[in-house]
């Protein structure tokens, strides 16, 4: 079996610097090292210390997962743990997530991981996924944009599709994740019977991209917010995203409260 070549840490650092469009001089100044030393690190003429790898990763805004890979490429052990959510040490994280989800009722909210796979959700999210095949609901982007998913019920599908694909495209740029790039290509191939804007340009009076969703003959309008853990030191925690949907008008708010009263 032919093993993949381990890329040198200097090559990886240079790639991240190019991706962030930062010059050697600017990075050297921000990281408080000489341009000559940084050049030697990138070309492999000098081996960086563990502290320097971490410092450069911080100033390049490299995701924690990729910082571990930089350390491994430099011959050091990873600095950041990657815990399963079921681990005992993640009790506080699980409790915080469930508290946020429960506190958001009767409005929908969900937690996804780095691949947009569903980690946990509150009961109100059932409004969106009712009747969707189970194999689609494991990934929220597939569940939303697949023709057998939410897509037929989204009144502004072209607009919402552009919004989601834009978020994913920025994530691919930020992380250089091949799996996310493949997911983006897959989603782009899904059919859409509405115009999909290439650039999100607000119309008159618009302050956010709404989600207009038709549920059992009723039109509902939402806006969403995204939250992450502010000071993560674990790879899994750093990659969790909590998306919360809020009613964008009084009629939607009233519908959700009445629905919760019936279901509850």
PDB file of C-alpha atoms in Angstrom, residues 68-197:
ATOM      1  CA  UNK A  68      -3.329  19.795  15.481  1.00  0.00           C
ATOM      2  CA  UNK A  69      -2.341  18.726  11.965  1.00  0.00           C
ATOM      3  CA  UNK A  70       0.245  21.484  11.821  1.00  0.00           C
ATOM      4  CA  UNK A  71       1.728  20.235  15.084  1.00  0.00           C
ATOM      5  CA  UNK A  72       1.839  16.647  13.829  1.00  0.00           C
ATOM      6  CA  UNK A  73       3.520  17.775  10.616  1.00  0.00           C
ATOM      7  CA  UNK A  74       6.161  19.546  12.726  1.00  0.00           C
ATOM      8  CA  UNK A  75       6.757  16.418  14.829  1.00  0.00           C
ATOM      9  CA  UNK A  76       4.810  17.451  17.922  1.00  0.00           C
ATOM     10  CA  UNK A  77       1.817  15.949  19.703  1.00  0.00           C
ATOM     11  CA  UNK A  78      -1.600  17.566  19.136  1.00  0.00           C
ATOM     12  CA  UNK A  79      -2.447  20.331  21.593  1.00  0.00           C
ATOM     13  CA  UNK A  80      -6.242  20.183  21.402  1.00  0.00           C
ATOM     14  CA  UNK A  81      -8.372  17.250  22.454  1.00  0.00           C
ATOM     15  CA  UNK A  82     -11.185  15.910  20.276  1.00  0.00           C
ATOM     16  CA  UNK A  83     -13.780  14.461  22.610  1.00  0.00           C
ATOM     17  CA  UNK A  84     -16.955  12.597  21.777  1.00  0.00           C
ATOM     18  CA  UNK A  85     -20.058  14.388  23.011  1.00  0.00           C
ATOM     19  CA  UNK A  86     -20.918  11.310  25.032  1.00  0.00           C
ATOM     20  CA  UNK A  87     -17.692  11.456  27.044  1.00  0.00           C
ATOM     21  CA  UNK A  88     -18.090  12.195  30.783  1.00  0.00           C
ATOM     22  CA  UNK A  89     -15.891  15.253  30.428  1.00  0.00           C
ATOM     23  CA  UNK A  90     -18.416  16.774  28.037  1.00  0.00           C
ATOM     24  CA  UNK A  91     -21.252  16.813  30.585  1.00  0.00           C
ATOM     25  CA  UNK A  92     -21.126  20.602  30.898  1.00  0.00           C
ATOM     26  CA  UNK A  93     -21.267  21.023  27.114  1.00  0.00           C
ATOM     27  CA  UNK A  94     -24.234  18.682  26.744  1.00  0.00           C
ATOM     28  CA  UNK A  95     -26.050  20.418  29.578  1.00  0.00           C
ATOM     29  CA  UNK A  96     -25.425  23.848  28.081  1.00  0.00           C
ATOM     30  CA  UNK A  97     -26.636  22.727  24.652  1.00  0.00           C
ATOM     31  CA  UNK A  98     -29.812  21.171  26.008  1.00  0.00           C
ATOM     32  CA  UNK A  99     -30.502  24.218  28.150  1.00  0.00           C
ATOM     33  CA  UNK A 100     -30.214  26.483  25.116  1.00  0.00           C
ATOM     34  CA  UNK A 101     -32.445  24.250  23.008  1.00  0.00           C
ATOM     35  CA  UNK A 102     -35.109  23.854  25.683  1.00  0.00           C
ATOM     36  CA  UNK A 103     -35.055  27.561  26.486  1.00  0.00           C
ATOM     37  CA  UNK A 104     -35.760  28.392  22.852  1.00  0.00           C
ATOM     38  CA  UNK A 105     -39.062  26.521  22.754  1.00  0.00           C
ATOM     39  CA  UNK A 106     -41.599  26.977  21.205  1.00  0.00           C
ATOM     40  CA  UNK A 107     -39.297  28.164  18.431  1.00  0.00           C
ATOM     41  CA  UNK A 108     -37.122  25.723  16.422  1.00  0.00           C
ATOM     42  CA  UNK A 109     -33.425  25.286  17.214  1.00  0.00           C
ATOM     43  CA  UNK A 110     -30.798  22.705  16.312  1.00  0.00           C
ATOM     44  CA  UNK A 111     -27.136  21.913  16.923  1.00  0.00           C
ATOM     45  CA  UNK A 112     -24.912  20.770  14.057  1.00  0.00           C
ATOM     46  CA  UNK A 113     -21.305  19.648  13.806  1.00  0.00           C
ATOM     47  CA  UNK A 114     -18.604  20.655  11.331  1.00  0.00           C
ATOM     48  CA  UNK A 115     -20.242  18.589   8.558  1.00  0.00           C
ATOM     49  CA  UNK A 116     -23.690  20.092   9.191  1.00  0.00           C
ATOM     50  CA  UNK A 117     -24.804  16.756  10.613  1.00  0.00           C
ATOM     51  CA  UNK A 118     -27.560  17.063  13.176  1.00  0.00           C
ATOM     52  CA  UNK A 119     -26.284  16.603  16.734  1.00  0.00           C
ATOM     53  CA  UNK A 120     -29.361  17.571  18.723  1.00  0.00           C
ATOM     54  CA  UNK A 121     -32.552  19.595  18.313  1.00  0.00           C
ATOM     55  CA  UNK A 122     -35.540  20.744  20.310  1.00  0.00           C
ATOM     56  CA  UNK A 123     -39.065  19.465  19.717  1.00  0.00           C
ATOM     57  CA  UNK A 124     -40.084  22.538  17.705  1.00  0.00           C
ATOM     58  CA  UNK A 125     -37.708  21.539  14.905  1.00  0.00           C
ATOM     59  CA  UNK A 126     -40.277  18.884  14.035  1.00  0.00           C
ATOM     60  CA  UNK A 127     -42.176  21.647  12.261  1.00  0.00           C
ATOM     61  CA  UNK A 128     -39.479  21.658   9.560  1.00  0.00           C
ATOM     62  CA  UNK A 129     -38.711  17.958   9.243  1.00  0.00           C
ATOM     63  CA  UNK A 130     -42.183  16.425   9.430  1.00  0.00           C
ATOM     64  CA  UNK A 131     -42.596  13.904   6.620  1.00  0.00           C
ATOM     65  CA  UNK A 132     -38.972  14.090   5.458  1.00  0.00           C
ATOM     66  CA  UNK A 133     -37.241  10.712   4.846  1.00  0.00           C
ATOM     67  CA  UNK A 134     -35.138   9.769   7.865  1.00  0.00           C
ATOM     68  CA  UNK A 135     -31.969   9.400   5.776  1.00  0.00           C
ATOM     69  CA  UNK A 136     -32.141  13.095   4.865  1.00  0.00           C
ATOM     70  CA  UNK A 137     -32.666  14.433   8.371  1.00  0.00           C
ATOM     71  CA  UNK A 138     -29.175  13.413   9.516  1.00  0.00           C
ATOM     72  CA  UNK A 139     -27.689  16.370   7.606  1.00  0.00           C
ATOM     73  CA  UNK A 140     -29.485  19.702   7.873  1.00  0.00           C
ATOM     74  CA  UNK A 141     -28.329  21.041   4.493  1.00  0.00           C
ATOM     75  CA  UNK A 142     -29.552  17.957   2.662  1.00  0.00           C
ATOM     76  CA  UNK A 143     -32.775  18.062   4.682  1.00  0.00           C
ATOM     77  CA  UNK A 144     -33.298  21.687   3.691  1.00  0.00           C
ATOM     78  CA  UNK A 145     -32.347  21.741   0.004  1.00  0.00           C
ATOM     79  CA  UNK A 146     -33.114  18.204  -1.239  1.00  0.00           C
ATOM     80  CA  UNK A 147     -36.278  17.996  -3.386  1.00  0.00           C
ATOM     81  CA  UNK A 148     -37.593  15.292  -1.018  1.00  0.00           C
ATOM     82  CA  UNK A 149     -36.814  17.456   2.007  1.00  0.00           C
ATOM     83  CA  UNK A 150     -37.945  20.915   3.068  1.00  0.00           C
ATOM     84  CA  UNK A 151     -37.321  22.476  -0.342  1.00  0.00           C
ATOM     85  CA  UNK A 152     -40.875  22.093  -1.756  1.00  0.00           C
ATOM     86  CA  UNK A 153     -42.246  23.911   1.309  1.00  0.00           C
ATOM     87  CA  UNK A 154     -39.813  26.847   1.219  1.00  0.00           C
ATOM     88  CA  UNK A 155     -41.567  29.721  -0.509  1.00  0.00           C
ATOM     89  CA  UNK A 156     -38.338  31.644  -1.176  1.00  0.00           C
ATOM     90  CA  UNK A 157     -36.229  28.585  -2.018  1.00  0.00           C
ATOM     91  CA  UNK A 158     -33.904  30.405  -4.427  1.00  0.00           C
ATOM     92  CA  UNK A 159     -33.091  33.086  -1.883  1.00  0.00           C
ATOM     93  CA  UNK A 160     -32.677  30.651   1.040  1.00  0.00           C
ATOM     94  CA  UNK A 161     -30.619  28.263  -1.084  1.00  0.00           C
ATOM     95  CA  UNK A 162     -28.237  31.093  -2.033  1.00  0.00           C
ATOM     96  CA  UNK A 163     -27.926  32.007   1.650  1.00  0.00           C
ATOM     97  CA  UNK A 164     -27.070  28.459   2.748  1.00  0.00           C
ATOM     98  CA  UNK A 165     -24.686  27.776  -0.118  1.00  0.00           C
ATOM     99  CA  UNK A 166     -22.948  31.069   0.618  1.00  0.00           C
ATOM    100  CA  UNK A 167     -22.436  30.053   4.238  1.00  0.00           C
ATOM    101  CA  UNK A 168     -21.077  26.676   3.205  1.00  0.00           C
ATOM    102  CA  UNK A 169     -18.814  28.206   0.576  1.00  0.00           C
ATOM    103  CA  UNK A 170     -17.314  30.547   3.172  1.00  0.00           C
ATOM    104  CA  UNK A 171     -16.825  27.597   5.512  1.00  0.00           C
ATOM    105  CA  UNK A 172     -14.961  25.686   2.804  1.00  0.00           C
ATOM    106  CA  UNK A 173     -12.716  28.716   2.284  1.00  0.00           C
ATOM    107  CA  UNK A 174     -12.144  29.032   6.020  1.00  0.00           C
ATOM    108  CA  UNK A 175     -11.369  25.363   6.710  1.00  0.00           C
ATOM    109  CA  UNK A 176     -10.125  23.939   3.381  1.00  0.00           C
ATOM    110  CA  UNK A 177     -12.163  20.822   4.244  1.00  0.00           C
ATOM    111  CA  UNK A 178     -12.440  18.408   1.293  1.00  0.00           C
ATOM    112  CA  UNK A 179     -15.589  16.800   2.702  1.00  0.00           C
ATOM    113  CA  UNK A 180     -17.366  20.131   2.907  1.00  0.00           C
ATOM    114  CA  UNK A 181     -16.252  20.987  -0.619  1.00  0.00           C
ATOM    115  CA  UNK A 182     -17.799  17.714  -1.828  1.00  0.00           C
ATOM    116  CA  UNK A 183     -21.019  18.516   0.056  1.00  0.00           C
ATOM    117  CA  UNK A 184     -21.125  21.937  -1.607  1.00  0.00           C
ATOM    118  CA  UNK A 185     -20.789  20.340  -5.044  1.00  0.00           C
ATOM    119  CA  UNK A 186     -23.584  17.881  -4.196  1.00  0.00           C
ATOM    120  CA  UNK A 187     -25.959  20.593  -2.998  1.00  0.00           C
ATOM    121  CA  UNK A 188     -25.330  22.725  -6.075  1.00  0.00           C
ATOM    122  CA  UNK A 189     -26.650  19.861  -8.203  1.00  0.00           C
ATOM    123  CA  UNK A 190     -30.013  19.782  -6.413  1.00  0.00           C
ATOM    124  CA  UNK A 191     -32.803  21.183  -8.587  1.00  0.00           C
ATOM    125  CA  UNK A 192     -34.355  24.547  -7.829  1.00  0.00           C
ATOM    126  CA  UNK A 193     -37.303  26.038  -9.710  1.00  0.00           C
ATOM    127  CA  UNK A 194     -36.580  29.592  -8.574  1.00  0.00           C
ATOM    128  CA  UNK A 195     -33.832  32.054  -9.512  1.00  0.00           C
ATOM    129  CA  UNK A 196     -30.809  31.687  -7.213  1.00  0.00           C
ATOM    130  CA  UNK A 197     -29.018  35.015  -6.707  1.00  0.00           C
TER     131      UNK A 197
END
